[in-house]
Amino acid sequence: MVEELTPEEVNERVQQGDVRVIDTRPPEQYEQGHIPGAINVPLGDLPARVPDIEWDDTDVVCACPVGQSSKQAAMLIQSYEGVEDGVLVASMSGGYEEWDFDLETGAAADA
């Protein structure tokens, strides 16, 4: 079971700088607006990219359009042995449809 955080909880954690957001949308959607600091890893690319991401003890929240594919992404990341025990890997409930906070625009940041 994947834990879910509300957009409000995610926004608060982003403001505090204590969460890593993985945006699973296609690059075109990401560039139109994304959660500040989010890393764009499209869902289809995630299995190949998970080993290349430098995981540390920072909690992870996956975000997608409506909060469904982000659950799959979170399960995949949770199962990766490079993610430390005790790190929260969650999905943002409602996805970007429910996000009412500021967005960044522009090209994807590297993981």
Coordinates of N, CA and C in Angstrom, one line a residue:
M1 N 0.8 -1.2 0.0 CA 0.0 0.0 0.0 C 0.9 1.2 0.0
V2 N 0.6 2.2 -0.9 CA 1.3 3.4 -1.0 C 0.6 4.5 -0.1
E3 N 1.4 5.2 0.7 CA 0.9 6.3 1.4 C 0.6 7.4 0.5
E4 N -0.4 8.2 0.8 CA -0.7 9.4 0.0 C -0.6 10.6 0.8
L5 N -0.1 11.7 0.2 CA -0.1 13.0 0.8 C -1.0 13.9 0.0
T6 N -1.7 14.8 0.7 CA -2.5 15.8 0.0 C -1.6 16.8 -0.6
P7 N -2.2 17.5 -1.6 CA -1.4 18.6 -2.2 C -0.9 19.6 -1.2
E8 N -1.8 19.9 -0.2 CA -1.4 20.8 0.8 C -0.2 20.3 1.6
E9 N -0.2 19.1 2.0 CA 1.0 18.5 2.7 C 2.2 18.5 1.8
V10 N 2.1 18.2 0.5 CA 3.2 18.2 -0.4 C 3.8 19.7 -0.5
N11 N 2.9 20.6 -0.7 CA 3.3 22.0 -0.8 C 4.1 22.5 0.5
E12 N 3.6 22.1 1.6 CA 4.2 22.4 2.9 C 5.6 21.8 3.0
R13 N 5.7 20.6 2.6 CA 7.0 19.9 2.6 C 8.0 20.5 1.5
V14 N 7.5 20.9 0.4 CA 8.3 21.5 -0.7 C 8.8 22.9 -0.1
Q15 N 8.0 23.6 0.6 CA 8.4 24.9 1.2 C 9.5 24.7 2.2
Q16 N 9.4 23.6 3.0 CA 10.4 23.3 4.0 C 11.7 22.7 3.4
G17 N 11.6 22.2 2.1 CA 12.8 21.7 1.5 C 13.1 20.3 1.9
D18 N 12.2 19.6 2.5 CA 12.5 18.2 3.0 C 11.8 17.1 2.2
V19 N 11.6 17.3 0.9 CA 10.9 16.2 0.1 C 11.5 16.4 -1.3
R20 N 11.6 15.2 -2.0 CA 11.9 15.2 -3.4 C 10.7 14.8 -4.2
V21 N 10.3 15.6 -5.1 CA 9.1 15.4 -5.9 C 9.6 14.8 -7.3
I22 N 9.0 13.6 -7.6 CA 9.2 13.0 -8.9 C 7.9 13.2 -9.7
D23 N 8.0 13.9 -10.8 CA 6.9 14.2 -11.7 C 6.9 13.2 -12.8
T24 N 5.9 12.4 -12.9 CA 5.9 11.3 -13.8 C 5.2 11.6 -15.1
R25 N 4.9 12.9 -15.3 CA 4.2 13.3 -16.6 C 5.2 13.4 -17.7
P26 N 4.7 13.4 -19.0 CA 5.5 13.6 -20.1 C 6.2 15.0 -20.1
P27 N 7.4 15.1 -20.7 CA 8.2 16.4 -20.6 C 7.4 17.6 -21.0
E28 N 6.5 17.5 -22.0 CA 5.7 18.6 -22.5 C 4.8 19.2 -21.4
Q29 N 4.2 18.3 -20.7 CA 3.3 18.7 -19.6 C 4.2 19.3 -18.4
Y30 N 5.3 18.7 -18.1 CA 6.2 19.1 -17.1 C 6.6 20.6 -17.4
E31 N 7.0 20.8 -18.6 CA 7.5 22.1 -19.0 C 6.5 23.2 -18.9
Q32 N 5.2 22.9 -19.0 CA 4.1 23.8 -18.9 C 3.8 24.3 -17.5
G33 N 4.3 23.5 -16.5 CA 4.1 23.9 -15.1 C 4.3 22.7 -14.2
H34 N 5.2 22.8 -13.2 CA 5.4 21.7 -12.3 C 5.7 22.2 -10.9
I35 N 5.6 21.3 -10.0 CA 5.8 21.7 -8.6 C 7.3 22.1 -8.5
P36 N 7.5 23.2 -7.8 CA 8.9 23.8 -7.7 C 9.9 22.7 -7.2
G37 N 11.0 22.6 -8.0 CA 12.0 21.6 -7.7 C 11.8 20.2 -8.1
A38 N 10.6 19.9 -8.7 CA 10.3 18.6 -9.1 C 11.3 18.1 -10.2
I39 N 11.5 16.8 -10.1 CA 12.4 16.1 -11.1 C 11.4 15.4 -12.1
N40 N 11.6 15.6 -13.4 CA 10.7 15.0 -14.4 C 11.3 13.6 -14.8
V41 N 10.6 12.6 -14.4 CA 10.9 11.2 -14.8 C 9.6 10.6 -15.3
P42 N 9.3 10.7 -16.6 CA 8.1 10.1 -17.1 C 7.9 8.6 -16.7
L43 N 6.7 8.3 -16.4 CA 6.4 6.9 -15.9 C 7.0 5.8 -16.7
G44 N 7.0 5.9 -18.0 CA 7.5 4.9 -18.9 C 9.0 4.8 -18.8
D45 N 9.7 5.9 -18.4 CA 11.2 5.9 -18.2 C 11.6 5.5 -16.8
L46 N 10.7 5.5 -15.9 CA 11.1 5.3 -14.5 C 11.8 4.0 -14.2
P47 N 11.4 2.8 -14.7 CA 12.1 1.6 -14.3 C 13.6 1.7 -14.7
A48 N 13.9 2.3 -15.9 CA 15.3 2.4 -16.3 C 16.1 3.5 -15.6
R49 N 15.4 4.5 -15.1 CA 16.0 5.6 -14.5 C 16.2 5.5 -13.0
V50 N 15.4 4.7 -12.3 CA 15.5 4.6 -10.8 C 16.9 4.3 -10.4
P51 N 17.6 3.3 -11.0 CA 19.0 3.1 -10.5 C 20.0 4.2 -10.7
D52 N 19.6 5.2 -11.6 CA 20.5 6.3 -11.9 C 20.3 7.5 -11.0
I53 N 19.2 7.5 -10.3 CA 18.9 8.6 -9.3 C 19.7 8.3 -8.0
E54 N 20.3 9.4 -7.5 CA 21.0 9.3 -6.3 C 20.0 9.4 -5.1
W55 N 19.6 8.3 -4.6 CA 18.7 8.3 -3.5 C 19.4 8.5 -2.2
D56 N 18.9 9.3 -1.3 CA 19.4 9.6 0.0 C 18.3 9.4 1.1
D57 N 18.4 10.1 2.2 CA 17.4 9.9 3.2 C 16.2 10.9 3.1
T58 N 16.2 11.5 1.9 CA 15.1 12.5 1.7 C 13.8 11.7 1.2
D59 N 12.7 12.1 1.9 CA 11.4 11.5 1.5 C 11.1 11.9 0.0
V60 N 10.3 11.0 -0.6 CA 9.9 11.1 -2.0 C 8.4 11.2 -2.2
V61 N 7.9 12.1 -3.0 CA 6.5 12.1 -3.4 C 6.5 12.1 -4.9
C62 N 5.6 11.2 -5.4 CA 5.4 11.1 -6.9 C 4.1 11.9 -7.2
A63 N 4.2 12.6 -8.3 CA 3.1 13.4 -8.8 C 2.8 13.1 -10.2
C64 N 1.5 13.0 -10.6 CA 1.0 12.8 -11.9 C -0.3 13.6 -12.2
P65 N -0.9 13.4 -13.3 CA -2.1 14.3 -13.6 C -3.2 14.1 -12.6
V66 N -3.6 12.9 -12.2 CA -4.8 12.7 -11.3 C -4.5 11.9 -10.1
G67 N -3.3 11.5 -9.8 CA -3.0 10.7 -8.6 C -3.1 9.2 -8.8
Q68 N -3.1 8.7 -10.0 CA -3.2 7.2 -10.2 C -1.8 6.6 -10.6
S69 N -1.2 7.1 -11.7 CA 0.1 6.6 -12.1 C 1.2 6.9 -11.1
S70 N 1.0 7.9 -10.3 CA 1.9 8.3 -9.2 C 2.0 7.2 -8.2
K71 N 0.9 6.5 -8.0 CA 0.9 5.3 -7.0 C 1.8 4.2 -7.6
Q72 N 1.7 3.9 -8.9 CA 2.5 2.9 -9.5 C 4.0 3.3 -9.4
A73 N 4.3 4.6 -9.6 CA 5.7 5.1 -9.5 C 6.2 4.9 -8.1
A74 N 5.4 5.3 -7.1 CA 5.8 5.2 -5.7 C 6.1 3.7 -5.4
M75 N 5.2 2.8 -5.8 CA 5.5 1.4 -5.5 C 6.8 0.9 -6.2
L76 N 7.1 1.3 -7.4 CA 8.3 1.0 -8.0 C 9.5 1.5 -7.3
I77 N 9.5 2.8 -6.9 CA 10.6 3.4 -6.1 C 10.8 2.7 -4.8
Q78 N 9.6 2.4 -4.1 CA 9.7 1.7 -2.8 C 10.4 0.4 -2.9
S79 N 10.2 -0.3 -4.0 CA 10.8 -1.6 -4.1 C 12.3 -1.6 -4.5
Y80 N 12.8 -0.4 -4.9 CA 14.2 -0.3 -5.3 C 15.1 -0.4 -4.1
E81 N 16.1 -1.3 -4.1 CA 17.0 -1.5 -3.0 C 17.9 -0.3 -2.7
G82 N 18.0 0.6 -3.6 CA 18.9 1.8 -3.3 C 18.2 2.8 -2.5
V83 N 16.9 2.7 -2.2 CA 16.1 3.6 -1.4 C 16.3 3.2 0.1
E84 N 16.8 4.0 0.9 CA 17.0 3.7 2.3 C 15.8 3.3 3.1
D85 N 15.9 2.4 4.0 CA 14.8 2.0 4.9 C 14.4 3.3 5.7
G86 N 13.2 3.5 5.9 CA 12.7 4.6 6.7 C 12.4 5.8 5.9
V87 N 12.7 5.8 4.6 CA 12.4 6.9 3.7 C 10.9 6.7 3.3
L88 N 10.1 7.8 3.4 CA 8.8 7.8 3.0 C 8.7 7.9 1.5
V89 N 8.0 7.0 0.8 CA 7.8 7.1 -0.6 C 6.3 7.2 -0.8
A90 N 5.8 8.3 -1.2 CA 4.3 8.5 -1.3 C 3.9 9.0 -2.6
S91 N 2.5 9.0 -2.8 CA 1.9 9.6 -4.0 C 1.1 10.8 -3.6
M92 N 1.0 11.8 -4.5 CA 0.2 13.0 -4.2 C -1.2 12.7 -4.6
S93 N -2.1 12.7 -3.6 CA -3.5 12.4 -3.9 C -4.1 13.5 -4.8
G94 N -4.9 13.1 -5.8 CA -5.5 14.0 -6.7 C -4.6 14.6 -7.8
G95 N -3.3 14.3 -7.7 CA -2.4 14.8 -8.7 C -2.5 16.3 -9.0
Y96 N -2.0 16.7 -10.2 CA -1.9 18.1 -10.5 C -3.3 18.7 -10.6
E97 N -4.4 17.9 -10.9 CA -5.7 18.4 -10.9 C -6.1 19.1 -9.6
E98 N -5.5 18.6 -8.5 CA -5.8 19.2 -7.2 C -4.8 20.2 -6.7
W99 N -3.7 20.4 -7.4 CA -2.6 21.3 -7.0 C -3.1 22.7 -7.2
D100 N -3.2 23.5 -6.2 CA -3.6 24.9 -6.2 C -2.5 25.9 -5.9
F101 N -1.3 25.5 -5.9 CA -0.2 26.3 -5.5 C 0.7 26.7 -6.7
D102 N 1.7 27.5 -6.4 CA 2.6 28.0 -7.5 C 3.2 26.8 -8.2
L103 N 3.5 27.1 -9.5 CA 4.2 26.1 -10.4 C 5.4 26.8 -11.0
E104 N 6.4 26.0 -11.3 CA 7.6 26.5 -12.0 C 7.3 26.1 -13.5
T105 N 7.9 26.8 -14.4 CA 7.8 26.4 -15.8 C 9.2 26.2 -16.3
G106 N 9.4 25.5 -17.5 CA 10.7 25.4 -18.1 C 11.1 23.9 -18.2
A107 N 12.3 23.7 -18.7 CA 12.8 22.4 -19.0 C 13.0 21.6 -17.7
A108 N 13.1 20.3 -17.9 CA 13.3 19.3 -16.8 C 14.6 19.5 -16.1
A109 N 14.6 19.3 -14.8 CA 15.8 19.3 -14.0 C 16.3 17.9 -14.1
D110 N 17.6 17.7 -14.1 CA 18.2 16.3 -14.0 C 18.1 15.8 -12.7
A111 N 17.9 14.4 -12.6 CA 17.8 13.7 -11.4 C 19.1 13.8 -10.7

